[in-house]
Amino acid sequence: MDLTAVRDIVDGRSAEPWRPGDAWLAGGTVLFGEPQPGLRRLRDLATRGWRPLTVTEAGVEVAATCTVAELLAFAETPDAPWPSGRRLIAGCCRAFSSSFKVWNTATVGGNLCAALPAGPMVSMAVALRGECRVRDLDGRERSVPAAEFVTGAGRTVLRPGELLRSVRLPAAALAERGTVRRVSTRPWGRSAALVTGMYDAAAERLTFAVTAATTRPVVVSLGASPGRGPSAAGLRRALDDALTPDVVFEDAHGRADWRRHLAGHLAEEVRQELTEER
């Protein structure tokens, strides 16, 4: 897609004031994927030279400009730490409805900031209790939980001129057992519903995150008595309360009632898998 309205591309390190029609450019797969009539100037983040991934004992920091291919390569590295967390990361990476060309261009931050209901990097960041580092043009930073970063279809907490610097995935979450379930209407198609589950053994809690079927991430956390997981009925009640009509997504790829049903079905599969493995 040619962005015929764009008149300038500037260095992403520039401190020039933000003005209407500006947009941050990372991989560009969303910007160049459909018409953007309101854009006048792109601010290129590639010039910042951020390291894609930083792995420490505290966890993993994923730069906003890290590509999906780079993140998947880390997730599939033999003998790397946190095998369960890396499997969940790999599952979310493979939920992209795209070719290898897009995987090598699309960025983690771009997927989060696009805030598409089917954005699998949103699912990954929420499941692993990520913290989003948000930065303004003056270098001031604030931290936003990944579960609160996306506020609706195509909407985030970002203010004009702010950018997503990185997502921090804590070691504690990466070490938990997790799993992911996804449904689409065709192979490699856009997700109609995606559910992740994480089991915190210390707290005896299962946490489910529903995306794709919803306009924003919906998180449900259920406790249980020692040695027993939450019941199927308890999970259904919690999802019924959380998946209200205003949050369930509907478009040409699926009706709201169908997506709601899928979310419940996938969540039950997640519950069974994580409770059986205990």
Tab-separated table of C-alpha atoms in Angstrom:
chain	number	residue	atom	x	y	z
A	1	MET	CA	0.000	0.000	0.000
A	2	ASP	CA	1.439	3.363	-0.997
A	3	LEU	CA	0.987	5.988	1.698
A	4	THR	CA	0.364	8.823	-0.734
A	5	ALA	CA	-0.448	11.351	1.992
A	6	VAL	CA	2.956	10.994	3.711
A	7	ARG	CA	5.276	13.910	2.987
A	8	ASP	CA	8.248	13.253	5.317
A	9	ILE	CA	10.159	10.494	7.046
A	10	VAL	CA	12.306	11.696	9.933
A	11	ASP	CA	14.894	10.141	12.220
A	12	GLY	CA	13.188	8.462	15.179
A	13	ARG	CA	15.716	10.072	17.537
A	14	SER	CA	14.565	13.550	16.561
A	15	ALA	CA	13.157	15.751	19.312
A	16	GLU	CA	10.988	17.686	16.870
A	17	PRO	CA	7.580	18.454	18.380
A	18	TRP	CA	4.844	15.956	17.709
A	19	ARG	CA	2.213	17.230	15.319
A	20	PRO	CA	-1.081	15.936	13.912
A	21	GLY	CA	-0.436	13.393	11.171
A	22	ASP	CA	2.721	11.956	12.815
A	23	ALA	CA	3.140	8.229	13.406
A	24	TRP	CA	5.933	6.025	14.719
A	25	LEU	CA	7.291	3.606	12.105
A	26	ALA	CA	8.711	0.260	13.239
A	27	GLY	CA	8.201	-2.717	10.904
A	28	GLY	CA	5.426	-0.930	9.043
A	29	THR	CA	3.367	-4.046	8.303
A	30	VAL	CA	0.242	-2.417	9.746
A	31	LEU	CA	0.931	1.099	8.438
A	32	PHE	CA	1.594	-0.165	4.929
A	33	GLY	CA	-1.120	-2.840	5.052
A	34	GLU	CA	-4.094	-0.556	4.567
A	35	PRO	CA	-4.878	3.075	3.667
A	36	GLN	CA	-3.737	5.691	6.200
A	37	PRO	CA	-5.247	8.930	4.887
A	38	GLY	CA	-4.466	10.902	8.042
A	39	LEU	CA	-0.696	10.334	7.999
A	40	ARG	CA	1.657	13.129	6.981
A	41	ARG	CA	4.978	12.216	8.608
A	42	LEU	CA	6.645	8.973	9.751
A	43	ARG	CA	9.180	8.904	12.597
A	44	ASP	CA	11.489	5.940	11.941
A	45	LEU	CA	12.280	3.904	15.070
A	46	ALA	CA	14.831	1.747	13.248
A	47	THR	CA	17.399	4.510	13.770
A	48	ARG	CA	17.302	3.977	17.538
A	49	GLY	CA	19.288	0.745	17.320
A	50	TRP	CA	17.645	-0.963	20.271
A	51	ARG	CA	18.880	-4.441	21.167
A	52	PRO	CA	16.020	-6.840	20.283
A	53	LEU	CA	16.157	-8.988	23.432
A	54	THR	CA	17.879	-8.651	26.776
A	55	VAL	CA	17.877	-11.781	28.951
A	56	THR	CA	18.805	-11.565	32.642
A	57	GLU	CA	17.955	-13.439	35.822
A	58	ALA	CA	15.069	-11.013	36.280
A	59	GLY	CA	13.452	-12.061	32.996
A	60	VAL	CA	13.372	-10.923	29.376
A	61	GLU	CA	13.092	-7.394	28.056
A	62	VAL	CA	11.698	-7.366	24.521
A	63	ALA	CA	12.396	-4.171	22.588
A	64	ALA	CA	9.463	-2.688	20.722
A	65	THR	CA	11.479	-3.033	17.500
A	66	CYS	CA	12.196	-6.746	18.071
A	67	THR	CA	10.751	-8.672	15.130
A	68	VAL	CA	8.454	-11.648	15.508
A	69	ALA	CA	11.141	-13.806	13.874
A	70	GLU	CA	13.735	-12.693	16.450
A	71	LEU	CA	11.374	-13.406	19.341
A	72	LEU	CA	10.491	-16.840	17.933
A	73	ALA	CA	14.189	-17.671	17.516
A	74	PHE	CA	14.705	-16.973	21.222
A	75	ALA	CA	11.635	-19.015	22.151
A	76	GLU	CA	12.957	-22.011	20.216
A	77	THR	CA	16.568	-21.809	21.461
A	78	PRO	CA	17.584	-25.210	22.882
A	79	ASP	CA	18.533	-25.269	26.584
A	80	ALA	CA	17.502	-21.636	27.129
A	81	PRO	CA	15.858	-20.838	30.481
A	82	TRP	CA	12.123	-20.944	31.149
A	83	PRO	CA	11.033	-23.695	28.723
A	84	SER	CA	7.351	-23.354	29.628
A	85	GLY	CA	7.337	-19.602	29.132
A	86	ARG	CA	9.194	-19.960	25.850
A	87	ARG	CA	6.653	-22.505	24.591
A	88	LEU	CA	3.876	-20.013	25.252
A	89	ILE	CA	5.835	-17.287	23.462
A	90	ALA	CA	6.347	-19.590	20.476
A	91	GLY	CA	2.649	-20.473	20.399
A	92	CYS	CA	1.700	-16.809	20.278
A	93	CYS	CA	4.286	-16.056	17.584
A	94	ARG	CA	2.852	-18.842	15.448
A	95	ALA	CA	-0.642	-17.373	15.834
A	96	PHE	CA	0.227	-14.662	13.294
A	97	SER	CA	-1.827	-14.924	10.110
A	98	SER	CA	1.103	-13.957	7.928
A	99	SER	CA	3.978	-15.134	5.753
A	100	PHE	CA	7.615	-15.499	6.746
A	101	LYS	CA	8.240	-12.133	5.075
A	102	VAL	CA	5.927	-10.452	7.544
A	103	TRP	CA	7.449	-12.403	10.469
A	104	ASN	CA	10.851	-10.940	9.563
A	105	THR	CA	9.473	-7.398	9.395
A	106	ALA	CA	6.595	-7.108	11.876
A	107	THR	CA	7.627	-6.018	15.355
A	108	VAL	CA	6.426	-6.942	18.814
A	109	GLY	CA	5.814	-3.302	19.673
A	110	GLY	CA	4.004	-2.615	16.432
A	111	ASN	CA	1.611	-5.477	17.082
A	112	LEU	CA	0.889	-4.204	20.577
A	113	CYS	CA	0.415	-0.599	19.470
A	114	ALA	CA	-1.853	-1.556	16.568
A	115	ALA	CA	-4.142	-2.979	19.266
A	116	LEU	CA	-5.918	-5.327	16.882
A	117	PRO	CA	-8.141	-7.789	18.781
A	118	ALA	CA	-6.311	-10.658	17.065
A	119	GLY	CA	-2.845	-9.293	17.904
A	120	PRO	CA	-0.946	-12.316	19.307
A	121	MET	CA	1.813	-10.218	20.892
A	122	VAL	CA	-0.881	-8.647	23.055
A	123	SER	CA	-1.869	-12.171	24.137
A	124	MET	CA	1.739	-13.086	24.903
A	125	ALA	CA	2.482	-9.944	26.907
A	126	VAL	CA	-0.704	-10.213	28.967
A	127	ALA	CA	-0.268	-13.939	29.702
A	128	LEU	CA	3.294	-13.417	30.979
A	129	ARG	CA	2.328	-10.390	33.098
A	130	GLY	CA	4.419	-8.052	30.976
A	131	GLU	CA	5.136	-4.451	31.906
A	132	CYS	CA	5.171	-1.956	29.035
A	133	ARG	CA	7.816	0.784	29.145
A	134	VAL	CA	6.234	3.882	27.629
A	135	ARG	CA	8.421	6.890	26.750
A	136	ASP	CA	7.606	10.429	25.591
A	137	LEU	CA	9.638	12.724	23.332
A	138	ASP	CA	11.451	14.227	26.334
A	139	GLY	CA	12.652	10.806	27.511
A	140	ARG	CA	10.305	10.551	30.478
A	141	GLU	CA	9.085	7.004	31.090
A	142	ARG	CA	6.137	5.346	32.732
A	143	SER	CA	5.243	1.700	33.231
A	144	VAL	CA	1.907	0.225	32.191
A	145	PRO	CA	0.810	-3.380	32.826
A	146	ALA	CA	0.361	-5.160	29.505
A	147	ALA	CA	-3.159	-6.144	30.576
A	148	GLU	CA	-4.055	-2.429	30.673
A	149	PHE	CA	-2.116	-1.233	27.609
A	150	VAL	CA	-4.822	-2.012	25.037
A	151	THR	CA	-8.100	-0.295	25.882
A	152	GLY	CA	-10.192	-1.264	22.852
A	153	ALA	CA	-10.040	-2.233	19.181
A	154	GLY	CA	-7.290	-0.027	17.751
A	155	ARG	CA	-6.917	1.933	21.016
A	156	THR	CA	-4.120	2.032	23.603
A	157	VAL	CA	-3.073	4.151	26.573
A	158	LEU	CA	-0.434	5.932	24.458
A	159	ARG	CA	-0.692	9.719	24.441
A	160	PRO	CA	0.302	11.841	21.426
A	161	GLY	CA	4.063	11.584	20.946
A	162	GLU	CA	4.526	8.625	23.289
A	163	LEU	CA	6.074	5.386	22.100
A	164	LEU	CA	6.405	1.862	23.422
A	165	ARG	CA	10.065	1.308	24.294
A	166	SER	CA	9.897	-2.336	25.398
A	167	VAL	CA	7.973	-5.041	27.218
A	168	ARG	CA	9.478	-6.624	30.330
A	169	LEU	CA	8.512	-10.258	30.945
A	170	PRO	CA	9.318	-11.248	34.560
A	171	ALA	CA	11.167	-14.468	35.346
A	172	ALA	CA	8.465	-15.540	37.812
A	173	ALA	CA	5.828	-15.598	35.070
A	174	LEU	CA	8.164	-17.219	32.538
A	175	ALA	CA	8.810	-20.037	35.024
A	176	GLU	CA	5.123	-20.879	35.488
A	177	ARG	CA	3.407	-23.591	33.502
A	178	GLY	CA	1.358	-22.132	30.717
A	179	THR	CA	-0.467	-23.038	27.561
A	180	VAL	CA	-2.273	-21.400	24.666
A	181	ARG	CA	-5.323	-22.331	22.600
A	182	ARG	CA	-6.462	-20.666	19.397
A	183	VAL	CA	-9.193	-20.990	16.760
A	184	SER	CA	-9.389	-19.411	13.313
A	185	THR	CA	-11.788	-19.972	10.437
A	186	ARG	CA	-9.040	-21.305	8.174
A	187	PRO	CA	-5.438	-22.527	8.478
A	188	TRP	CA	-3.090	-19.598	9.182
A	189	GLY	CA	-6.113	-17.313	9.287
A	190	ARG	CA	-6.755	-14.466	11.695
A	191	SER	CA	-7.540	-15.662	15.221
A	192	ALA	CA	-11.238	-15.717	16.080
A	193	ALA	CA	-10.467	-16.515	19.726
A	194	LEU	CA	-7.223	-17.017	21.623
A	195	VAL	CA	-6.969	-18.082	25.267
A	196	THR	CA	-3.829	-18.398	27.359
A	197	GLY	CA	-3.567	-20.017	30.764
A	198	MET	CA	-0.903	-19.751	33.466
A	199	TYR	CA	-0.659	-21.844	36.649
A	200	ASP	CA	0.969	-20.212	39.693
A	201	ALA	CA	1.881	-23.156	41.931
A	202	ALA	CA	2.844	-21.013	44.920
A	203	ALA	CA	-0.479	-19.172	44.969
A	204	GLU	CA	-2.538	-22.155	43.720
A	205	ARG	CA	-4.109	-19.977	41.047
A	206	LEU	CA	-4.991	-20.361	37.386
A	207	THR	CA	-5.088	-17.193	35.317
A	208	PHE	CA	-6.805	-17.097	31.927
A	209	ALA	CA	-6.440	-14.310	29.362
A	210	VAL	CA	-8.936	-14.027	26.495
A	211	THR	CA	-8.016	-12.109	23.345
A	212	ALA	CA	-9.084	-12.040	19.667
A	213	ALA	CA	-12.679	-12.726	20.740
A	214	THR	CA	-12.641	-9.447	22.669
A	215	THR	CA	-11.923	-5.799	21.914
A	216	ARG	CA	-9.350	-5.715	24.716
A	217	PRO	CA	-7.681	-8.407	26.831
A	218	VAL	CA	-9.931	-9.971	29.448
A	219	VAL	CA	-8.156	-11.611	32.388
A	220	VAL	CA	-9.812	-14.043	34.801
A	221	SER	CA	-7.949	-15.462	37.800
A	222	LEU	CA	-9.327	-18.340	39.870
A	223	GLY	CA	-8.003	-19.811	43.093
A	224	ALA	CA	-8.527	-23.287	44.447
A	225	SER	CA	-7.979	-25.385	47.542
A	226	PRO	CA	-4.571	-27.157	47.731
A	227	GLY	CA	-4.306	-29.981	45.225
A	228	ARG	CA	-7.449	-29.042	43.332
A	229	GLY	CA	-7.963	-26.709	40.415
A	230	PRO	CA	-10.967	-24.493	39.761
A	231	SER	CA	-14.075	-26.294	38.584
A	232	ALA	CA	-15.520	-26.087	35.095
A	233	ALA	CA	-18.642	-24.470	36.542
A	234	GLY	CA	-16.561	-21.875	38.387
A	235	LEU	CA	-14.687	-21.003	35.220
A	236	ARG	CA	-17.944	-20.669	33.248
A	237	ARG	CA	-19.389	-18.315	35.842
A	238	ALA	CA	-16.254	-16.167	35.851
A	239	LEU	CA	-16.216	-15.926	32.057
A	240	ASP	CA	-19.939	-15.150	31.934
A	241	ASP	CA	-19.309	-12.216	34.248
A	242	ALA	CA	-16.208	-11.010	32.385
A	243	LEU	CA	-17.290	-11.441	28.750
A	244	THR	CA	-19.980	-8.781	28.709
A	245	PRO	CA	-21.611	-7.736	25.408
A	246	ASP	CA	-19.625	-4.501	25.253
A	247	VAL	CA	-16.274	-6.307	25.278
A	248	VAL	CA	-16.941	-9.229	22.894
A	249	PHE	CA	-15.718	-8.484	19.372
A	250	GLU	CA	-17.680	-8.946	16.161
A	251	ASP	CA	-16.598	-8.433	12.559
A	252	ALA	CA	-16.662	-10.161	9.178
A	253	HIS	CA	-14.582	-13.019	10.613
A	254	GLY	CA	-17.098	-14.012	13.266
A	255	ARG	CA	-20.198	-13.086	15.230
A	256	ALA	CA	-19.978	-12.040	18.864
A	257	ASP	CA	-21.993	-14.972	20.233
A	258	TRP	CA	-19.827	-17.457	18.319
A	259	ARG	CA	-16.611	-15.856	19.562
A	260	ARG	CA	-17.923	-15.861	23.124
A	261	HIS	CA	-18.698	-19.571	22.835
A	262	LEU	CA	-15.235	-20.266	21.433
A	263	ALA	CA	-13.564	-18.376	24.279
A	264	GLY	CA	-15.398	-20.505	26.832
A	265	HIS	CA	-14.575	-23.734	24.992
A	266	LEU	CA	-10.873	-22.894	24.706
A	267	ALA	CA	-10.686	-21.765	28.340
A	268	GLU	CA	-12.102	-25.110	29.461
A	269	GLU	CA	-9.443	-26.924	27.390
A	270	VAL	CA	-6.791	-24.771	29.058
A	271	ARG	CA	-8.232	-25.521	32.517
A	272	GLN	CA	-8.212	-29.260	31.882
A	273	GLU	CA	-4.640	-29.281	30.587
A	274	LEU	CA	-3.194	-27.247	33.429
A	275	THR	CA	-5.077	-29.048	36.188
A	276	GLU	CA	-4.242	-32.510	34.812
A	277	GLU	CA	-0.525	-31.665	34.780
A	278	ARG	CA	-0.450	-30.650	38.445
